[in-house]
mmCIF file of N, CA and C in Angstrom:
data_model
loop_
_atom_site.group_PDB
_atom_site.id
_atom_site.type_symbol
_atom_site.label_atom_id
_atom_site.label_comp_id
_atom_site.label_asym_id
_atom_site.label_seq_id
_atom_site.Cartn_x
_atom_site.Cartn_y
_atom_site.Cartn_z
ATOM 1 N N UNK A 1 -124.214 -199.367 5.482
ATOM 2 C CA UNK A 1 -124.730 -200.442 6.317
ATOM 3 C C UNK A 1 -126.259 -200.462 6.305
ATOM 4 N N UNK A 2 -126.819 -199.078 6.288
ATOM 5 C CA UNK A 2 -128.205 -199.274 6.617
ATOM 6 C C UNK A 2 -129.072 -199.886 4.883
ATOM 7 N N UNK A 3 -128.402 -199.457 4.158
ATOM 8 C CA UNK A 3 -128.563 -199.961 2.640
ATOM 9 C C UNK A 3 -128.583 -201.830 2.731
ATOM 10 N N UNK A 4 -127.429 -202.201 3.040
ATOM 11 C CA UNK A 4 -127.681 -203.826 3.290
ATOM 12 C C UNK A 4 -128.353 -204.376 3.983
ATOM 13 N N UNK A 5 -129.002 -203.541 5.142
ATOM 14 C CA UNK A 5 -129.503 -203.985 6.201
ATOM 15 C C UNK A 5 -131.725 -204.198 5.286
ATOM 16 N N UNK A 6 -131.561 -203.137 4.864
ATOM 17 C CA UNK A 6 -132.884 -203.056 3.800
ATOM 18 C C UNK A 6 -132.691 -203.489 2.878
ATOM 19 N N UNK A 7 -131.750 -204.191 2.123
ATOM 20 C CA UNK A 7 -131.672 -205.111 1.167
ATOM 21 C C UNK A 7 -132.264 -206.976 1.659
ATOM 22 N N UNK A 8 -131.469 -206.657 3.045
ATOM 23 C CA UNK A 8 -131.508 -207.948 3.761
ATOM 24 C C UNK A 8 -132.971 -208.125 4.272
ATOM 25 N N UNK A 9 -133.530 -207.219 4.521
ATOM 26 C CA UNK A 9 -134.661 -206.970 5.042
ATOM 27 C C UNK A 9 -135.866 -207.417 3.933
ATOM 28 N N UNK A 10 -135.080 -206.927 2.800
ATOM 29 C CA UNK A 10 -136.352 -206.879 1.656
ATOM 30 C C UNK A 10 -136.244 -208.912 0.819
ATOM 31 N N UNK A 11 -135.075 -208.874 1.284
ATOM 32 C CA UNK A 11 -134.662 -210.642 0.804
ATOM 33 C C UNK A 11 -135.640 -211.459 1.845
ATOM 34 N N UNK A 12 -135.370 -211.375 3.008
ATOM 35 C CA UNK A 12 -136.588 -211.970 3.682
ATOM 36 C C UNK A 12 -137.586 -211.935 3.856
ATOM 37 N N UNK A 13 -138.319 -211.147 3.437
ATOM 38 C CA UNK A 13 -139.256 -210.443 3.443
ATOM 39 C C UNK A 13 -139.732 -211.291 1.936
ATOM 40 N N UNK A 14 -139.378 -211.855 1.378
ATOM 41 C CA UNK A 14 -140.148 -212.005 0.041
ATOM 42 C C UNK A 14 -140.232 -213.256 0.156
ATOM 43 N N UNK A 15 -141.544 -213.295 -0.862
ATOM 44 C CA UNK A 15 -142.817 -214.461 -0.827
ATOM 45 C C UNK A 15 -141.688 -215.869 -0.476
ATOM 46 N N UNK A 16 -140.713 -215.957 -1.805
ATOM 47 C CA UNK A 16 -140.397 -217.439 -1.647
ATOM 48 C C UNK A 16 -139.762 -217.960 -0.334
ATOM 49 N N UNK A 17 -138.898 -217.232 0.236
ATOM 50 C CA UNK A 17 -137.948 -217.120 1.462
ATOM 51 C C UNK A 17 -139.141 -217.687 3.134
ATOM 52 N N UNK A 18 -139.929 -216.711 3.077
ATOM 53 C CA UNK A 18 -140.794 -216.571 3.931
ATOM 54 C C UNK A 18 -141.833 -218.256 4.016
ATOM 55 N N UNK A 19 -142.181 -218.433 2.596
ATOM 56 C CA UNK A 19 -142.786 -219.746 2.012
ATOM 57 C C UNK A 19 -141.548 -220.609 2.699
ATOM 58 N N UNK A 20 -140.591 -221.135 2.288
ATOM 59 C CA UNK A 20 -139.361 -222.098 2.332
ATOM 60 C C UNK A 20 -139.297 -222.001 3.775
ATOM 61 N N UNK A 21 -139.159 -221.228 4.850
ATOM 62 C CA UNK A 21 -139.014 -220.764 6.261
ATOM 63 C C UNK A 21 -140.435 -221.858 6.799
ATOM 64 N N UNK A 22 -141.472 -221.822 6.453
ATOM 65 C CA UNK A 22 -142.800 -222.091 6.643
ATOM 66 C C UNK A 22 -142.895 -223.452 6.478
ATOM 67 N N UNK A 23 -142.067 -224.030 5.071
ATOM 68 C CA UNK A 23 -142.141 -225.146 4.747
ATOM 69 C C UNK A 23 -141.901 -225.654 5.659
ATOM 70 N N UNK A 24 -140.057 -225.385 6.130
ATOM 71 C CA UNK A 24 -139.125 -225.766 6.605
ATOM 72 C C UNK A 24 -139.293 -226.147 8.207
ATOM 73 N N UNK A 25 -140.613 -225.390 8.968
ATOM 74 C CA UNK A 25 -140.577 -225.174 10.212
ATOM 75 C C UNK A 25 -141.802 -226.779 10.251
ATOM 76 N N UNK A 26 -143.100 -226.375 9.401
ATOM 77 C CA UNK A 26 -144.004 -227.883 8.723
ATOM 78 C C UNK A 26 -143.481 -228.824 8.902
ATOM 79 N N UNK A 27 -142.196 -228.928 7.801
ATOM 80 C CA UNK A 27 -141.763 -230.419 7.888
ATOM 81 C C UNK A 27 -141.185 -230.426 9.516
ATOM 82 N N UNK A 28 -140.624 -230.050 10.193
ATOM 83 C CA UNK A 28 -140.116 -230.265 11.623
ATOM 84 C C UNK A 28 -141.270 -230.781 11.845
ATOM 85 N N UNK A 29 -142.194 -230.303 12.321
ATOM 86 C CA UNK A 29 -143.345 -230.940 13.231
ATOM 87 C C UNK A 29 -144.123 -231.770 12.738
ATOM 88 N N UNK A 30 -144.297 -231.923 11.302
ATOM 89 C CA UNK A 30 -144.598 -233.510 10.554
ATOM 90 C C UNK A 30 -143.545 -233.980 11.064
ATOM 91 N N UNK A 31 -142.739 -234.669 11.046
ATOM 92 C CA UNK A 31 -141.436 -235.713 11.296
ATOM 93 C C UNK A 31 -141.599 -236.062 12.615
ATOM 94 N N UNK A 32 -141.844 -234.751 13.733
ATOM 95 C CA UNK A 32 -142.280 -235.783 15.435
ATOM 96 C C UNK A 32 -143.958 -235.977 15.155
ATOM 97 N N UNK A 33 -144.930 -235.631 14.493
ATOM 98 C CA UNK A 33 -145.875 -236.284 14.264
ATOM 99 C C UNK A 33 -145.714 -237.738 13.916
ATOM 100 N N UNK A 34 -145.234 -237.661 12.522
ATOM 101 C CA UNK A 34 -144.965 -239.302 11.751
ATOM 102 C C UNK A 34 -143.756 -240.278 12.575
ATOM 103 N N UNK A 35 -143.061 -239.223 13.323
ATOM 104 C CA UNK A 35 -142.386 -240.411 14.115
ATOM 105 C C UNK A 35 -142.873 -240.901 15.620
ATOM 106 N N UNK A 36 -143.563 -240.155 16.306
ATOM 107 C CA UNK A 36 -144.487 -240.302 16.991
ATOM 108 C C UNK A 36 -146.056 -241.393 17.099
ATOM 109 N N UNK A 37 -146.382 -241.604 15.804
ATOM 110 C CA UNK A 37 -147.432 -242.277 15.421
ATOM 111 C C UNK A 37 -146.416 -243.575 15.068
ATOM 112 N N UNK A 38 -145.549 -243.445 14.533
ATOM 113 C CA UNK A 38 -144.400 -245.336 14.351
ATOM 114 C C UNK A 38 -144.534 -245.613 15.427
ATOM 115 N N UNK A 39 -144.159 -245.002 16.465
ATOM 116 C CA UNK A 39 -143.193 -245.130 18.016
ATOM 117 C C UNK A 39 -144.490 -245.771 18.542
ATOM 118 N N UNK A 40 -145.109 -244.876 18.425
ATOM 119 C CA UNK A 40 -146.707 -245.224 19.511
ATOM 120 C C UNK A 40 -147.513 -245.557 19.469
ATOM 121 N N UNK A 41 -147.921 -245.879 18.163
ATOM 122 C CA UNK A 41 -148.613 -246.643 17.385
ATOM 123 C C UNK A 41 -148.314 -248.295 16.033
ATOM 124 N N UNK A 42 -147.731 -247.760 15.267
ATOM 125 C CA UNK A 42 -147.351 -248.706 14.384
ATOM 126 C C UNK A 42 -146.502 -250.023 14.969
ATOM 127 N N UNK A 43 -145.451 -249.444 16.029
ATOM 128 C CA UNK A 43 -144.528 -250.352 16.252
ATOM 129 C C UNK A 43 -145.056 -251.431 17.390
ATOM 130 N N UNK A 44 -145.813 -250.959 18.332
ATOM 131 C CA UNK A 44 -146.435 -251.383 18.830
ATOM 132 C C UNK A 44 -147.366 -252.209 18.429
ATOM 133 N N UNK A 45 -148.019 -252.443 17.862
ATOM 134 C CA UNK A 45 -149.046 -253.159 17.153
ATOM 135 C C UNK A 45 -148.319 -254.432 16.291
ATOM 136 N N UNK A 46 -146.892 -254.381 15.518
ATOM 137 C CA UNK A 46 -146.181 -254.940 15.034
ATOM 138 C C UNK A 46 -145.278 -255.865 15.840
ATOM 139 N N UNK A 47 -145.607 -254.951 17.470
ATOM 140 C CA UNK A 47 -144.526 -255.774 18.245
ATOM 141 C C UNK A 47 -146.229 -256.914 18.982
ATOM 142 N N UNK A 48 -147.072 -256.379 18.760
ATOM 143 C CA UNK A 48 -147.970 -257.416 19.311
ATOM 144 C C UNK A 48 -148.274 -258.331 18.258
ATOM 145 N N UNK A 49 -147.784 -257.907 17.218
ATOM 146 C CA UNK A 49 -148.113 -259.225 15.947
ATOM 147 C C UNK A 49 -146.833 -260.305 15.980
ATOM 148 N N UNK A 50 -145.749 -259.562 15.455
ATOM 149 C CA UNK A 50 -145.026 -260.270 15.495
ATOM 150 C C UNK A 50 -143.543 -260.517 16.396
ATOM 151 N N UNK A 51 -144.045 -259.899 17.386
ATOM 152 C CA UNK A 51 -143.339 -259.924 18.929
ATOM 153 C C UNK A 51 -141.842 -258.659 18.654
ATOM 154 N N UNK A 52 -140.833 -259.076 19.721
ATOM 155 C CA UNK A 52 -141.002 -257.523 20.121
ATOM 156 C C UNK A 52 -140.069 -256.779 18.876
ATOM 157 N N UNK A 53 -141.414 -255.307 18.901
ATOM 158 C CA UNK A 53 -140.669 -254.390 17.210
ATOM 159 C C UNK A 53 -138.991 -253.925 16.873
ATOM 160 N N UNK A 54 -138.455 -253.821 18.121
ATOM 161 C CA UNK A 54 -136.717 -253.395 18.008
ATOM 162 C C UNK A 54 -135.613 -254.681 17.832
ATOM 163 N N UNK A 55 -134.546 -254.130 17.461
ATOM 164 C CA UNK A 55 -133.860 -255.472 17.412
ATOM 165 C C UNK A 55 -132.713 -254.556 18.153
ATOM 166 N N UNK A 56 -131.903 -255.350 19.080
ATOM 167 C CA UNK A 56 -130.696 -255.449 19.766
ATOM 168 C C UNK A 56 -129.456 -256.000 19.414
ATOM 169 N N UNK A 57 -129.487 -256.550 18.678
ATOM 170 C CA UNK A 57 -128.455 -257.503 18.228
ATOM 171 C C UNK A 57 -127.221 -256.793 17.950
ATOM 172 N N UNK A 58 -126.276 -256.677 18.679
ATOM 173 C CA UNK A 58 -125.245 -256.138 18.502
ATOM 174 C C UNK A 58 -123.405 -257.476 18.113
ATOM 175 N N UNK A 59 -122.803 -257.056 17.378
ATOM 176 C CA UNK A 59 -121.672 -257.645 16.987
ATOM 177 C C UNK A 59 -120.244 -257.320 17.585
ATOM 178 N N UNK A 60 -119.606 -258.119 18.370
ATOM 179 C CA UNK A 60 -118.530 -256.999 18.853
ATOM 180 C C UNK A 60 -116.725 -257.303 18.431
ATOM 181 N N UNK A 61 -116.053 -256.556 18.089
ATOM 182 C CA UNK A 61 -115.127 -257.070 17.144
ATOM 183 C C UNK A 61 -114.186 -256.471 18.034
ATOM 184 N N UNK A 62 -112.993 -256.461 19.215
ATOM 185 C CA UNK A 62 -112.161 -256.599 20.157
ATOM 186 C C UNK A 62 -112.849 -255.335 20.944
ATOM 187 N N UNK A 63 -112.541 -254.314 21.186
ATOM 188 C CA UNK A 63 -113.740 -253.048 21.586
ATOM 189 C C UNK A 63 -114.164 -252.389 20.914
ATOM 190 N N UNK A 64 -114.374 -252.756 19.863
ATOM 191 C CA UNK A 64 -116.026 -252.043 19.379
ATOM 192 C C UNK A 64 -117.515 -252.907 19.156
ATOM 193 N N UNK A 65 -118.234 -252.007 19.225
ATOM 194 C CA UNK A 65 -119.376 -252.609 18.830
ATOM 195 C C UNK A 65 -120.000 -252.387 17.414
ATOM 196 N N UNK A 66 -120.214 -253.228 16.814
ATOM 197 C CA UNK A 66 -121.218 -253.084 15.500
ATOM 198 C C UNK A 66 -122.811 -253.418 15.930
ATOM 199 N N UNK A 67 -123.319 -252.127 15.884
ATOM 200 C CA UNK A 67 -124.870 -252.503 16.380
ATOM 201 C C UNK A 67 -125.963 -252.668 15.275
ATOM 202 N N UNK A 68 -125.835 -253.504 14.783
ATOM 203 C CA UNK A 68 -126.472 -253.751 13.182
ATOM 204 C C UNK A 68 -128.177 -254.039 13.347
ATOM 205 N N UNK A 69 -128.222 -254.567 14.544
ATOM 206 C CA UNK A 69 -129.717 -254.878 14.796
ATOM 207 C C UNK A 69 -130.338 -253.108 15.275
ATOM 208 N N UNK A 70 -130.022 -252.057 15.545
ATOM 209 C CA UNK A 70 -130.359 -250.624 15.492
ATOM 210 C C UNK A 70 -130.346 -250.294 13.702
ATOM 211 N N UNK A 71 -129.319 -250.702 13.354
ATOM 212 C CA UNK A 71 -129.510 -250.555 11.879
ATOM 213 C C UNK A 71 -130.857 -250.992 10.884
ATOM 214 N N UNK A 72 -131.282 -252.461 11.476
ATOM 215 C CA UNK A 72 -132.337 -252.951 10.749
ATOM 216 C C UNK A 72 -133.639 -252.154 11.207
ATOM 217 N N UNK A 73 -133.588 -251.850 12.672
ATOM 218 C CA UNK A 73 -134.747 -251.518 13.075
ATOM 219 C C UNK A 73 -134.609 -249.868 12.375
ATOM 220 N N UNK A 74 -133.605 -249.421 11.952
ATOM 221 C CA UNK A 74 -133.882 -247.740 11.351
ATOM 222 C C UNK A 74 -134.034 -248.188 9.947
ATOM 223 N N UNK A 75 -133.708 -249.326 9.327
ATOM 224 C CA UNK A 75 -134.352 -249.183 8.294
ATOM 225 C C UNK A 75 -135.983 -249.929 8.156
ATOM 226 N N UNK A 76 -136.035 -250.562 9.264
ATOM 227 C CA UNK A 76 -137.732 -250.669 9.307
ATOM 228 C C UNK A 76 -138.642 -249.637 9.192
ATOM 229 N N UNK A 77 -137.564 -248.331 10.467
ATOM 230 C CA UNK A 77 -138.469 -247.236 10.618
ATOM 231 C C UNK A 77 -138.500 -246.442 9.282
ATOM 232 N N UNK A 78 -137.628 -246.329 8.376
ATOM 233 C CA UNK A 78 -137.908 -245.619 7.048
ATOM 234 C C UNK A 78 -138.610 -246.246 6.654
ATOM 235 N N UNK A 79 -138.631 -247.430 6.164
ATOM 236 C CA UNK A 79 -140.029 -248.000 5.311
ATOM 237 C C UNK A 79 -141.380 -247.895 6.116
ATOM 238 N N UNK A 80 -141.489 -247.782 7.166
ATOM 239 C CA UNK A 80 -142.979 -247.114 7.599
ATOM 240 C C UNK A 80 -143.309 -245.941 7.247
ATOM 241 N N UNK A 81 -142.132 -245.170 7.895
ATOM 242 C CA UNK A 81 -142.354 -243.776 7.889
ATOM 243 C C UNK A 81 -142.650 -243.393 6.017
ATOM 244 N N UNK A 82 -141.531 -244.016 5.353
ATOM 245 C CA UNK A 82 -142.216 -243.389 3.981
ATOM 246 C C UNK A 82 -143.544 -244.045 4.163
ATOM 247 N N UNK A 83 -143.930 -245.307 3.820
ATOM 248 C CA UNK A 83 -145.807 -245.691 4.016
ATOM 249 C C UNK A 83 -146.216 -244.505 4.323
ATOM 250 N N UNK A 84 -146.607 -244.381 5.430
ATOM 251 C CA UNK A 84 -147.419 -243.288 6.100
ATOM 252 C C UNK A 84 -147.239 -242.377 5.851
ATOM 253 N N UNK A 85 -145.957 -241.396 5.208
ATOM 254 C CA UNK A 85 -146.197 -240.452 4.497
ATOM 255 C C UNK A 85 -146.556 -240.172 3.015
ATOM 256 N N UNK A 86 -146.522 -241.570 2.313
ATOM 257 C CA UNK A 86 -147.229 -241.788 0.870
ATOM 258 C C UNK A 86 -148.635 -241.739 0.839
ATOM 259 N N UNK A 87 -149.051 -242.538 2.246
ATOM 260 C CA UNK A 87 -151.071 -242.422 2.381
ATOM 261 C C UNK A 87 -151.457 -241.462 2.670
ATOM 262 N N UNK A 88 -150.619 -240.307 3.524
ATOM 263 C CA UNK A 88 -151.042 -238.615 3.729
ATOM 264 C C UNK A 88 -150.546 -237.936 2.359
ATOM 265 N N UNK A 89 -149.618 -238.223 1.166
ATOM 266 C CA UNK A 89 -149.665 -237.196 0.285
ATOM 267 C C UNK A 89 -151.459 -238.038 -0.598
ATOM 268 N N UNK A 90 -151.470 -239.640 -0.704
ATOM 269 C CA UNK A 90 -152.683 -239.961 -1.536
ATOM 270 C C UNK A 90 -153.834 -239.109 -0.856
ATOM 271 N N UNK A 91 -153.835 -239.187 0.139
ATOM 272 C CA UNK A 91 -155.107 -238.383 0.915
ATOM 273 C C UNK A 91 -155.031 -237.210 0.584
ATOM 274 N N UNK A 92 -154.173 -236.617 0.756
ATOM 275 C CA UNK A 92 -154.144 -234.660 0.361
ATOM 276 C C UNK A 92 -154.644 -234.743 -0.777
ATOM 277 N N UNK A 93 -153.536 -235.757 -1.879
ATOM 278 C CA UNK A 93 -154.442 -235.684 -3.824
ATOM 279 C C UNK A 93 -156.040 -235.599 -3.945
ATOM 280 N N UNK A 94 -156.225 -236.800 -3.042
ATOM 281 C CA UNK A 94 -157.604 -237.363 -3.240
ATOM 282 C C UNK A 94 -158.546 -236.333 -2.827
ATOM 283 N N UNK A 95 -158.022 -235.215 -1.723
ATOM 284 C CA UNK A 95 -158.951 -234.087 -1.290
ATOM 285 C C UNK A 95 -159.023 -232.593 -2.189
ATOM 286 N N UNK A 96 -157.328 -232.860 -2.800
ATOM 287 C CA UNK A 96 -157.621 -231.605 -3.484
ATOM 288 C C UNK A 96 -158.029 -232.010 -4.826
ATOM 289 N N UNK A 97 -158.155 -233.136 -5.570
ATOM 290 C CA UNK A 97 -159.216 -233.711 -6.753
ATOM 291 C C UNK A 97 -160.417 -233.491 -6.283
ATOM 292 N N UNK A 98 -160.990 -233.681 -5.319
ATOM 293 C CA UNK A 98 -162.271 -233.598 -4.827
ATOM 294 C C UNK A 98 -163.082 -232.110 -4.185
ATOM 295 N N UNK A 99 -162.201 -231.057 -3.793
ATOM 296 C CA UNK A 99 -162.439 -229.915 -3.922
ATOM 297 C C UNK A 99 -162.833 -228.747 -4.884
ATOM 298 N N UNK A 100 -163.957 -228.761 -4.304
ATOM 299 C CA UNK A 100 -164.701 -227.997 -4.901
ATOM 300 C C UNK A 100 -163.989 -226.444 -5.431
ATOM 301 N N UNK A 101 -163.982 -226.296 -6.772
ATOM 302 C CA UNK A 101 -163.239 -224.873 -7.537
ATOM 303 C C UNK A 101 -164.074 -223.724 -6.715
ATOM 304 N N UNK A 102 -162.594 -222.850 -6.186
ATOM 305 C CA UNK A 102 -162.995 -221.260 -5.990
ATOM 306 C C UNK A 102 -163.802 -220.482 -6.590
ATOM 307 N N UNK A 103 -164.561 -219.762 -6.365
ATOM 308 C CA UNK A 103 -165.067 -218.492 -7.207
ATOM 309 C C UNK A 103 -164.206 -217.374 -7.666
ATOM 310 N N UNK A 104 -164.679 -217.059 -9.022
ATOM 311 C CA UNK A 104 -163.901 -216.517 -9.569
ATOM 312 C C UNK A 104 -163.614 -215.007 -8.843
ATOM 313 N N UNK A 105 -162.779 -214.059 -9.001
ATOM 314 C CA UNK A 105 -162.601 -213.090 -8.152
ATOM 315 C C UNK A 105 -163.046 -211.713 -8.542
ATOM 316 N N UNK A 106 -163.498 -210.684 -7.943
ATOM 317 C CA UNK A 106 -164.049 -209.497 -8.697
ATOM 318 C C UNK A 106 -163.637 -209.201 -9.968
ATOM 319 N N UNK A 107 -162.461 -208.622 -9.889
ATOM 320 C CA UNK A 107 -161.901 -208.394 -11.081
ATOM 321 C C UNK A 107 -162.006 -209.330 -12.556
ATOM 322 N N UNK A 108 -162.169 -210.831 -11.995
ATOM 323 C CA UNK A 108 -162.180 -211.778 -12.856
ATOM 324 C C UNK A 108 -163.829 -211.350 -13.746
ATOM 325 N N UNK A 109 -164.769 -211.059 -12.897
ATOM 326 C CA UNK A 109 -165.950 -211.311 -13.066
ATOM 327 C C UNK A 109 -166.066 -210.212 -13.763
ATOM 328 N N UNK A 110 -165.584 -208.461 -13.710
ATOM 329 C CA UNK A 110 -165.509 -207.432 -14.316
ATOM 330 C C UNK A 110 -165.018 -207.729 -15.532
ATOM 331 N N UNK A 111 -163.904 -208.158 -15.910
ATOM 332 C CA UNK A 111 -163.253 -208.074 -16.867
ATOM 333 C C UNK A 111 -163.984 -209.294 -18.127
ATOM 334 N N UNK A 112 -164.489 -209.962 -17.532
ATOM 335 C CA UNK A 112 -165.500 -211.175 -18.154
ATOM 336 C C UNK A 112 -166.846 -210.278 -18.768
ATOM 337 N N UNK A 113 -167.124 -209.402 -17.665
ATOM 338 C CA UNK A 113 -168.972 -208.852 -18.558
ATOM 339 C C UNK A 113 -168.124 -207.943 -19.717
ATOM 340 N N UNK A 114 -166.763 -207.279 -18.929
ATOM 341 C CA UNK A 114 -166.507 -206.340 -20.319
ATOM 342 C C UNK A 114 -166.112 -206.785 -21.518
ATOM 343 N N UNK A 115 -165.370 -208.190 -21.386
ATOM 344 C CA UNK A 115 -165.022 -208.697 -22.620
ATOM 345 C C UNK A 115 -166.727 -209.180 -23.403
ATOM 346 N N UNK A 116 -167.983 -209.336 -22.545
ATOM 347 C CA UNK A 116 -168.682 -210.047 -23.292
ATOM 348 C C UNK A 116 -169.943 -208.679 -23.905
ATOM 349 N N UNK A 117 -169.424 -207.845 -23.065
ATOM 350 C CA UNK A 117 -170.017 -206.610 -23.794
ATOM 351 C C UNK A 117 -169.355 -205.729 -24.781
ATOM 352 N N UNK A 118 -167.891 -206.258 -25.213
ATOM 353 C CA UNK A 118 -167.468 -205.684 -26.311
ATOM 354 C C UNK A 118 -167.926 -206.872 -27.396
ATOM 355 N N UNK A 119 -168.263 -207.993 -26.827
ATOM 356 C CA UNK A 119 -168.501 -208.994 -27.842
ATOM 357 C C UNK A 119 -169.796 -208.932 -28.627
ATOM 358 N N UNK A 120 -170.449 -208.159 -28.085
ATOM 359 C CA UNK A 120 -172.124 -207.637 -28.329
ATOM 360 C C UNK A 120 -172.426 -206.593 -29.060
ATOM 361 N N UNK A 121 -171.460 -205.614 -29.264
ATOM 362 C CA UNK A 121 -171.250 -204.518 -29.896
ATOM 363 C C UNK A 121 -171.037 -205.352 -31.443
#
């Protein structure tokens, strides 16, 4: 048991797992960000343009309801929500094109004079 338990230990424990966990927790709190900014922003503004942003419209067929106007308005909300998350990945591109390159790292810089001092010999 204690063998699986440090196997299990050493599985989580590694880079990609830990990364994917990180991702995974990111995207949660992007999604009430970006849905938060539709809600409270976008839709609003859309409902002052072109009056009000939700639709209600429901269909009813002996007791049930078909609520198709919730349908249109969730597929409104995907086509925003992707928008606004296409102009935050162009923005990230546009910042990491525009970022300035790291310095190279000790070792990098060691191994550079030695290659250029065997080159001198």
């Amino acid at each position: 048991m204690k063998k699986f338990l440090n196997d299990f230990k050493a599985f989580i424990m590694t880079g990609n797992v830990l990364l994917l966990a990180v991702a995974f927790i990111l995207g949660g709190a992007t999604k009430a960000v970006v849905d938060s900014f539709v809600k409270n922003i976008v839709q609003p503004i859309i409902g002052a343009i072109v009056g009000k942003p939700t639709f209600a419209n429901v269909l009813k067929i002996g007791k049930g309801r078909i609520s198709y106007g919730a349908f249109i308005t969730d597929v409104i909300n995907l086509v925003i929500i992707g928008l606004v998350l296409f102009l935050i990945v162009k923005a990230y591109e546009k910042y990491q094109k525009n970022k300035p390159a790291d310095a190279p790292s000790d070792e990098v810089v060691l191994l550079t004079e030695i290659r250029d001092a065997l080159r001198t010999r």
